[in-house]
């Protein structure tokens, strides 16, 4: 199963939040499919 983690980087007082997909070496096709699904399904949010 994919491991979804949050990455935090801070410029000034606003943190930048992202999503990282992590998988095993032999799961490239599955990870690519999940990444494409995320891009197509979840809209970016700007605060």
mmCIF file with all atom_site columns, N, CA and C in Angstrom:
data_model
loop_
_atom_site.group_PDB
_atom_site.id
_atom_site.type_symbol
_atom_site.label_atom_id
_atom_site.label_alt_id
_atom_site.label_comp_id
_atom_site.label_asym_id
_atom_site.label_entity_id
_atom_site.label_seq_id
_atom_site.pdbx_PDB_ins_code
_atom_site.Cartn_x
_atom_site.Cartn_y
_atom_site.Cartn_z
_atom_site.occupancy
_atom_site.B_iso_or_equiv
_atom_site.pdbx_formal_charge
_atom_site.auth_seq_id
_atom_site.auth_comp_id
_atom_site.auth_asym_id
_atom_site.auth_atom_id
_atom_site.pdbx_PDB_model_num
ATOM 1   N N  . UNK A 1 1  ? 0.836  -1.172 0.000   1.00 0.00 ? 1  UNK A N  1
ATOM 2   C CA . UNK A 1 1  ? 0.000  0.000  0.000   1.00 0.00 ? 1  UNK A CA 1
ATOM 3   C C  . UNK A 1 1  ? 0.883  1.238  0.000   1.00 0.00 ? 1  UNK A C  1
ATOM 4   N N  . UNK A 1 2  ? 0.460  2.263  -0.672  1.00 0.00 ? 2  UNK A N  1
ATOM 5   C CA . UNK A 1 2  ? 1.239  3.501  -0.773  1.00 0.00 ? 2  UNK A CA 1
ATOM 6   C C  . UNK A 1 2  ? 1.299  4.194  0.578   1.00 0.00 ? 2  UNK A C  1
ATOM 7   N N  . UNK A 1 3  ? 2.439  4.795  0.837   1.00 0.00 ? 3  UNK A N  1
ATOM 8   C CA . UNK A 1 3  ? 2.623  5.550  2.061   1.00 0.00 ? 3  UNK A CA 1
ATOM 9   C C  . UNK A 1 3  ? 2.494  7.032  1.728   1.00 0.00 ? 3  UNK A C  1
ATOM 10  N N  . UNK A 1 4  ? 1.428  7.674  2.180   1.00 0.00 ? 4  UNK A N  1
ATOM 11  C CA . UNK A 1 4  ? 1.231  9.098  1.920   1.00 0.00 ? 4  UNK A CA 1
ATOM 12  C C  . UNK A 1 4  ? 1.767  9.885  3.103   1.00 0.00 ? 4  UNK A C  1
ATOM 13  N N  . UNK A 1 5  ? 2.712  10.775 2.837   1.00 0.00 ? 5  UNK A N  1
ATOM 14  C CA . UNK A 1 5  ? 3.273  11.597 3.901   1.00 0.00 ? 5  UNK A CA 1
ATOM 15  C C  . UNK A 1 5  ? 3.203  13.055 3.507   1.00 0.00 ? 5  UNK A C  1
ATOM 16  N N  . UNK A 1 6  ? 3.238  13.917 4.484   1.00 0.00 ? 6  UNK A N  1
ATOM 17  C CA . UNK A 1 6  ? 3.234  15.352 4.224   1.00 0.00 ? 6  UNK A CA 1
ATOM 18  C C  . UNK A 1 6  ? 4.660  15.875 4.306   1.00 0.00 ? 6  UNK A C  1
ATOM 19  N N  . UNK A 1 7  ? 5.029  16.742 3.393   1.00 0.00 ? 7  UNK A N  1
ATOM 20  C CA . UNK A 1 7  ? 6.325  17.395 3.422   1.00 0.00 ? 7  UNK A CA 1
ATOM 21  C C  . UNK A 1 7  ? 6.116  18.846 3.835   1.00 0.00 ? 7  UNK A C  1
ATOM 22  N N  . UNK A 1 8  ? 6.896  19.315 4.777   1.00 0.00 ? 8  UNK A N  1
ATOM 23  C CA . UNK A 1 8  ? 6.767  20.689 5.253   1.00 0.00 ? 8  UNK A CA 1
ATOM 24  C C  . UNK A 1 8  ? 8.017  21.479 4.919   1.00 0.00 ? 8  UNK A C  1
ATOM 25  N N  . UNK A 1 9  ? 7.845  22.581 4.233   1.00 0.00 ? 9  UNK A N  1
ATOM 26  C CA . UNK A 1 9  ? 8.917  23.526 3.949   1.00 0.00 ? 9  UNK A CA 1
ATOM 27  C C  . UNK A 1 9  ? 8.359  24.896 4.276   1.00 0.00 ? 9  UNK A C  1
ATOM 28  N N  . UNK A 1 10 ? 9.136  25.725 4.942   1.00 0.00 ? 10 UNK A N  1
ATOM 29  C CA . UNK A 1 10 ? 8.606  27.016 5.370   1.00 0.00 ? 10 UNK A CA 1
ATOM 30  C C  . UNK A 1 10 ? 9.401  28.167 4.777   1.00 0.00 ? 10 UNK A C  1
ATOM 31  N N  . UNK A 1 11 ? 8.709  29.081 4.117   1.00 0.00 ? 11 UNK A N  1
ATOM 32  C CA . UNK A 1 11 ? 9.289  30.330 3.626   1.00 0.00 ? 11 UNK A CA 1
ATOM 33  C C  . UNK A 1 11 ? 8.630  31.441 4.424   1.00 0.00 ? 11 UNK A C  1
ATOM 34  N N  . UNK A 1 12 ? 9.379  32.068 5.308   1.00 0.00 ? 12 UNK A N  1
ATOM 35  C CA . UNK A 1 12 ? 8.766  33.098 6.138   1.00 0.00 ? 12 UNK A CA 1
ATOM 36  C C  . UNK A 1 12 ? 7.831  32.453 7.141   1.00 0.00 ? 12 UNK A C  1
ATOM 37  N N  . UNK A 1 13 ? 6.562  32.837 7.107   1.00 0.00 ? 13 UNK A N  1
ATOM 38  C CA . UNK A 1 13 ? 5.596  32.290 8.059   1.00 0.00 ? 13 UNK A CA 1
ATOM 39  C C  . UNK A 1 13 ? 4.612  31.323 7.420   1.00 0.00 ? 13 UNK A C  1
ATOM 40  N N  . UNK A 1 14 ? 4.698  31.086 6.123   1.00 0.00 ? 14 UNK A N  1
ATOM 41  C CA . UNK A 1 14 ? 3.739  30.209 5.444   1.00 0.00 ? 14 UNK A CA 1
ATOM 42  C C  . UNK A 1 14 ? 4.381  28.870 5.089   1.00 0.00 ? 14 UNK A C  1
ATOM 43  N N  . UNK A 1 15 ? 3.884  27.783 5.662   1.00 0.00 ? 15 UNK A N  1
ATOM 44  C CA . UNK A 1 15 ? 4.428  26.472 5.283   1.00 0.00 ? 15 UNK A CA 1
ATOM 45  C C  . UNK A 1 15 ? 3.875  26.012 3.935   1.00 0.00 ? 15 UNK A C  1
ATOM 46  N N  . UNK A 1 16 ? 4.715  25.377 3.139   1.00 0.00 ? 16 UNK A N  1
ATOM 47  C CA . UNK A 1 16 ? 4.275  24.767 1.881   1.00 0.00 ? 16 UNK A CA 1
ATOM 48  C C  . UNK A 1 16 ? 4.011  23.292 2.175   1.00 0.00 ? 16 UNK A C  1
ATOM 49  N N  . UNK A 1 17 ? 2.842  22.811 1.809   1.00 0.00 ? 17 UNK A N  1
ATOM 50  C CA . UNK A 1 17 ? 2.458  21.433 2.112   1.00 0.00 ? 17 UNK A CA 1
ATOM 51  C C  . UNK A 1 17 ? 2.340  20.658 0.813   1.00 0.00 ? 17 UNK A C  1
ATOM 52  N N  . UNK A 1 18 ? 2.851  19.443 0.797   1.00 0.00 ? 18 UNK A N  1
ATOM 53  C CA . UNK A 1 18 ? 2.774  18.619 -0.397  1.00 0.00 ? 18 UNK A CA 1
ATOM 54  C C  . UNK A 1 18 ? 2.457  17.176 -0.043  1.00 0.00 ? 18 UNK A C  1
ATOM 55  N N  . UNK A 1 19 ? 2.292  16.367 -1.055  1.00 0.00 ? 19 UNK A N  1
ATOM 56  C CA . UNK A 1 19 ? 2.025  14.938 -0.880  1.00 0.00 ? 19 UNK A CA 1
ATOM 57  C C  . UNK A 1 19 ? 3.145  14.170 -1.541  1.00 0.00 ? 19 UNK A C  1
ATOM 58  N N  . UNK A 1 20 ? 3.621  13.144 -0.881  1.00 0.00 ? 20 UNK A N  1
ATOM 59  C CA . UNK A 1 20 ? 4.688  12.316 -1.426  1.00 0.00 ? 20 UNK A CA 1
ATOM 60  C C  . UNK A 1 20 ? 4.205  10.869 -1.471  1.00 0.00 ? 20 UNK A C  1
ATOM 61  N N  . UNK A 1 21 ? 4.323  10.232 -2.626  1.00 0.00 ? 21 UNK A N  1
ATOM 62  C CA . UNK A 1 21 ? 3.993  8.813  -2.762  1.00 0.00 ? 21 UNK A CA 1
ATOM 63  C C  . UNK A 1 21 ? 5.286  8.015  -2.655  1.00 0.00 ? 21 UNK A C  1
ATOM 64  N N  . UNK A 1 22 ? 5.273  6.998  -1.807  1.00 0.00 ? 22 UNK A N  1
ATOM 65  C CA . UNK A 1 22 ? 6.458  6.166  -1.618  1.00 0.00 ? 22 UNK A CA 1
ATOM 66  C C  . UNK A 1 22 ? 6.049  4.716  -1.829  1.00 0.00 ? 22 UNK A C  1
ATOM 67  N N  . UNK A 1 23 ? 6.796  4.004  -2.665  1.00 0.00 ? 23 UNK A N  1
ATOM 68  C CA . UNK A 1 23 ? 6.487  2.601  -2.922  1.00 0.00 ? 23 UNK A CA 1
ATOM 69  C C  . UNK A 1 23 ? 7.750  1.770  -3.046  1.00 0.00 ? 23 UNK A C  1
ATOM 70  N N  . UNK A 1 24 ? 7.582  0.490  -3.214  1.00 0.00 ? 24 UNK A N  1
ATOM 71  C CA . UNK A 1 24 ? 8.705  -0.424 -3.393  1.00 0.00 ? 24 UNK A CA 1
ATOM 72  C C  . UNK A 1 24 ? 9.268  -0.286 -4.805  1.00 0.00 ? 24 UNK A C  1
ATOM 73  N N  . UNK A 1 25 ? 10.500 -0.765 -5.016  1.00 0.00 ? 25 UNK A N  1
ATOM 74  C CA . UNK A 1 25 ? 11.148 -0.655 -6.322  1.00 0.00 ? 25 UNK A CA 1
ATOM 75  C C  . UNK A 1 25 ? 10.334 -1.286 -7.444  1.00 0.00 ? 25 UNK A C  1
ATOM 76  N N  . UNK A 1 26 ? 9.685  -2.391 -7.187  1.00 0.00 ? 26 UNK A N  1
ATOM 77  C CA . UNK A 1 26 ? 8.949  -3.102 -8.235  1.00 0.00 ? 26 UNK A CA 1
ATOM 78  C C  . UNK A 1 26 ? 7.534  -2.554 -8.452  1.00 0.00 ? 26 UNK A C  1
ATOM 79  N N  . UNK A 1 27 ? 7.163  -1.465 -7.770  1.00 0.00 ? 27 UNK A N  1
ATOM 80  C CA . UNK A 1 27 ? 5.811  -0.911 -7.877  1.00 0.00 ? 27 UNK A CA 1
ATOM 81  C C  . UNK A 1 27 ? 5.744  0.372  -8.702  1.00 0.00 ? 27 UNK A C  1
ATOM 82  N N  . UNK A 1 28 ? 6.653  0.552  -9.654  1.00 0.00 ? 28 UNK A N  1
ATOM 83  C CA . UNK A 1 28 ? 6.683  1.789  -10.433 1.00 0.00 ? 28 UNK A CA 1
ATOM 84  C C  . UNK A 1 28 ? 5.364  2.050  -11.158 1.00 0.00 ? 28 UNK A C  1
ATOM 85  N N  . UNK A 1 29 ? 4.810  1.036  -11.795 1.00 0.00 ? 29 UNK A N  1
ATOM 86  C CA . UNK A 1 29 ? 3.562  1.213  -12.549 1.00 0.00 ? 29 UNK A CA 1
ATOM 87  C C  . UNK A 1 29 ? 2.412  1.599  -11.612 1.00 0.00 ? 29 UNK A C  1
ATOM 88  N N  . UNK A 1 30 ? 2.346  0.954  -10.463 1.00 0.00 ? 30 UNK A N  1
ATOM 89  C CA . UNK A 1 30 ? 1.286  1.258  -9.491  1.00 0.00 ? 30 UNK A CA 1
ATOM 90  C C  . UNK A 1 30 ? 1.441  2.670  -8.936  1.00 0.00 ? 30 UNK A C  1
ATOM 91  N N  . UNK A 1 31 ? 2.657  3.062  -8.609  1.00 0.00 ? 31 UNK A N  1
ATOM 92  C CA . UNK A 1 31 ? 2.908  4.409  -8.077  1.00 0.00 ? 31 UNK A CA 1
ATOM 93  C C  . UNK A 1 31 ? 2.593  5.482  -9.125  1.00 0.00 ? 31 UNK A C  1
ATOM 94  N N  . UNK A 1 32 ? 2.931  5.201  -10.381 1.00 0.00 ? 32 UNK A N  1
ATOM 95  C CA . UNK A 1 32 ? 2.623  6.139  -11.465 1.00 0.00 ? 32 UNK A CA 1
ATOM 96  C C  . UNK A 1 32 ? 1.113  6.288  -11.617 1.00 0.00 ? 32 UNK A C  1
ATOM 97  N N  . UNK A 1 33 ? 0.388  5.176  -11.540 1.00 0.00 ? 33 UNK A N  1
ATOM 98  C CA . UNK A 1 33 ? -1.076 5.226  -11.642 1.00 0.00 ? 33 UNK A CA 1
ATOM 99  C C  . UNK A 1 33 ? -1.676 6.021  -10.484 1.00 0.00 ? 33 UNK A C  1
ATOM 100 N N  . UNK A 1 34 ? -1.171 5.812  -9.275  1.00 0.00 ? 34 UNK A N  1
ATOM 101 C CA . UNK A 1 34 ? -1.668 6.564  -8.121  1.00 0.00 ? 34 UNK A CA 1
ATOM 102 C C  . UNK A 1 34 ? -1.366 8.055  -8.251  1.00 0.00 ? 34 UNK A C  1
ATOM 103 N N  . UNK A 1 35 ? -0.173 8.387  -8.730  1.00 0.00 ? 35 UNK A N  1
ATOM 104 C CA . UNK A 1 35 ? 0.196  9.793  -8.909  1.00 0.00 ? 35 UNK A CA 1
ATOM 105 C C  . UNK A 1 35 ? -0.700 10.461 -9.949  1.00 0.00 ? 35 UNK A C  1
ATOM 106 N N  . UNK A 1 36 ? -0.969 9.764  -11.034 1.00 0.00 ? 36 UNK A N  1
ATOM 107 C CA . UNK A 1 36 ? -1.862 10.321 -12.059 1.00 0.00 ? 36 UNK A CA 1
ATOM 108 C C  . UNK A 1 36 ? -3.269 10.512 -11.512 1.00 0.00 ? 36 UNK A C  1
ATOM 109 N N  . UNK A 1 37 ? -3.728 9.553  -10.712 1.00 0.00 ? 37 UNK A N  1
ATOM 110 C CA . UNK A 1 37 ? -5.051 9.664  -10.105 1.00 0.00 ? 37 UNK A CA 1
ATOM 111 C C  . UNK A 1 37 ? -5.108 10.873 -9.168  1.00 0.00 ? 37 UNK A C  1
ATOM 112 N N  . UNK A 1 38 ? -4.070 11.050 -8.338  1.00 0.00 ? 38 UNK A N  1
ATOM 113 C CA . UNK A 1 38 ? -4.033 12.196 -7.428  1.00 0.00 ? 38 UNK A CA 1
ATOM 114 C C  . UNK A 1 38 ? -4.089 13.514 -8.192  1.00 0.00 ? 38 UNK A C  1
ATOM 115 N N  . UNK A 1 39 ? -3.283 13.628 -9.241  1.00 0.00 ? 39 UNK A N  1
ATOM 116 C CA . UNK A 1 39 ? -3.264 14.857 -10.039 1.00 0.00 ? 39 UNK A CA 1
ATOM 117 C C  . UNK A 1 39 ? -4.619 15.143 -10.674 1.00 0.00 ? 39 UNK A C  1
ATOM 118 N N  . UNK A 1 40 ? -5.307 14.094 -11.116 1.00 0.00 ? 40 UNK A N  1
ATOM 119 C CA . UNK A 1 40 ? -6.592 14.270 -11.789 1.00 0.00 ? 40 UNK A CA 1
ATOM 120 C C  . UNK A 1 40 ? -7.750 14.488 -10.809 1.00 0.00 ? 40 UNK A C  1
ATOM 121 N N  . UNK A 1 41 ? -7.610 14.023 -9.567  1.00 0.00 ? 41 UNK A N  1
ATOM 122 C CA . UNK A 1 41 ? -8.718 14.018 -8.620  1.00 0.00 ? 41 UNK A CA 1
ATOM 123 C C  . UNK A 1 41 ? -8.696 15.169 -7.620  1.00 0.00 ? 41 UNK A C  1
ATOM 124 N N  . UNK A 1 42 ? -7.524 15.506 -7.119  1.00 0.00 ? 42 UNK A N  1
ATOM 125 C CA . UNK A 1 42 ? -7.422 16.494 -6.051  1.00 0.00 ? 42 UNK A CA 1
ATOM 126 C C  . UNK A 1 42 ? -6.992 17.841 -6.613  1.00 0.00 ? 42 UNK A C  1
ATOM 127 N N  . UNK A 1 43 ? -7.802 18.866 -6.359  1.00 0.00 ? 43 UNK A N  1
ATOM 128 C CA . UNK A 1 43 ? -7.473 20.212 -6.834  1.00 0.00 ? 43 UNK A CA 1
ATOM 129 C C  . UNK A 1 43 ? -6.456 20.859 -5.900  1.00 0.00 ? 43 UNK A C  1
ATOM 130 N N  . UNK A 1 44 ? -5.505 21.612 -6.467  1.00 0.00 ? 44 UNK A N  1
ATOM 131 C CA . UNK A 1 44 ? -4.560 22.349 -5.625  1.00 0.00 ? 44 UNK A CA 1
ATOM 132 C C  . UNK A 1 44 ? -5.297 23.402 -4.788  1.00 0.00 ? 44 UNK A C  1
ATOM 133 N N  . UNK A 1 45 ? -4.792 23.641 -3.601  1.00 0.00 ? 45 UNK A N  1
ATOM 134 C CA . UNK A 1 45 ? -5.381 24.634 -2.707  1.00 0.00 ? 45 UNK A CA 1
ATOM 135 C C  . UNK A 1 45 ? -4.328 25.686 -2.405  1.00 0.00 ? 45 UNK A C  1
ATOM 136 N N  . UNK A 1 46 ? -4.703 26.941 -2.574  1.00 0.00 ? 46 UNK A N  1
ATOM 137 C CA . UNK A 1 46 ? -3.812 28.051 -2.244  1.00 0.00 ? 46 UNK A CA 1
ATOM 138 C C  . UNK A 1 46 ? -4.485 28.866 -1.156  1.00 0.00 ? 46 UNK A C  1
ATOM 139 N N  . UNK A 1 47 ? -3.756 29.094 -0.076  1.00 0.00 ? 47 UNK A N  1
ATOM 140 C CA . UNK A 1 47 ? -4.318 29.846 1.056   1.00 0.00 ? 47 UNK A CA 1
ATOM 141 C C  . UNK A 1 47 ? -3.705 31.226 1.095   1.00 0.00 ? 47 UNK A C  1
#
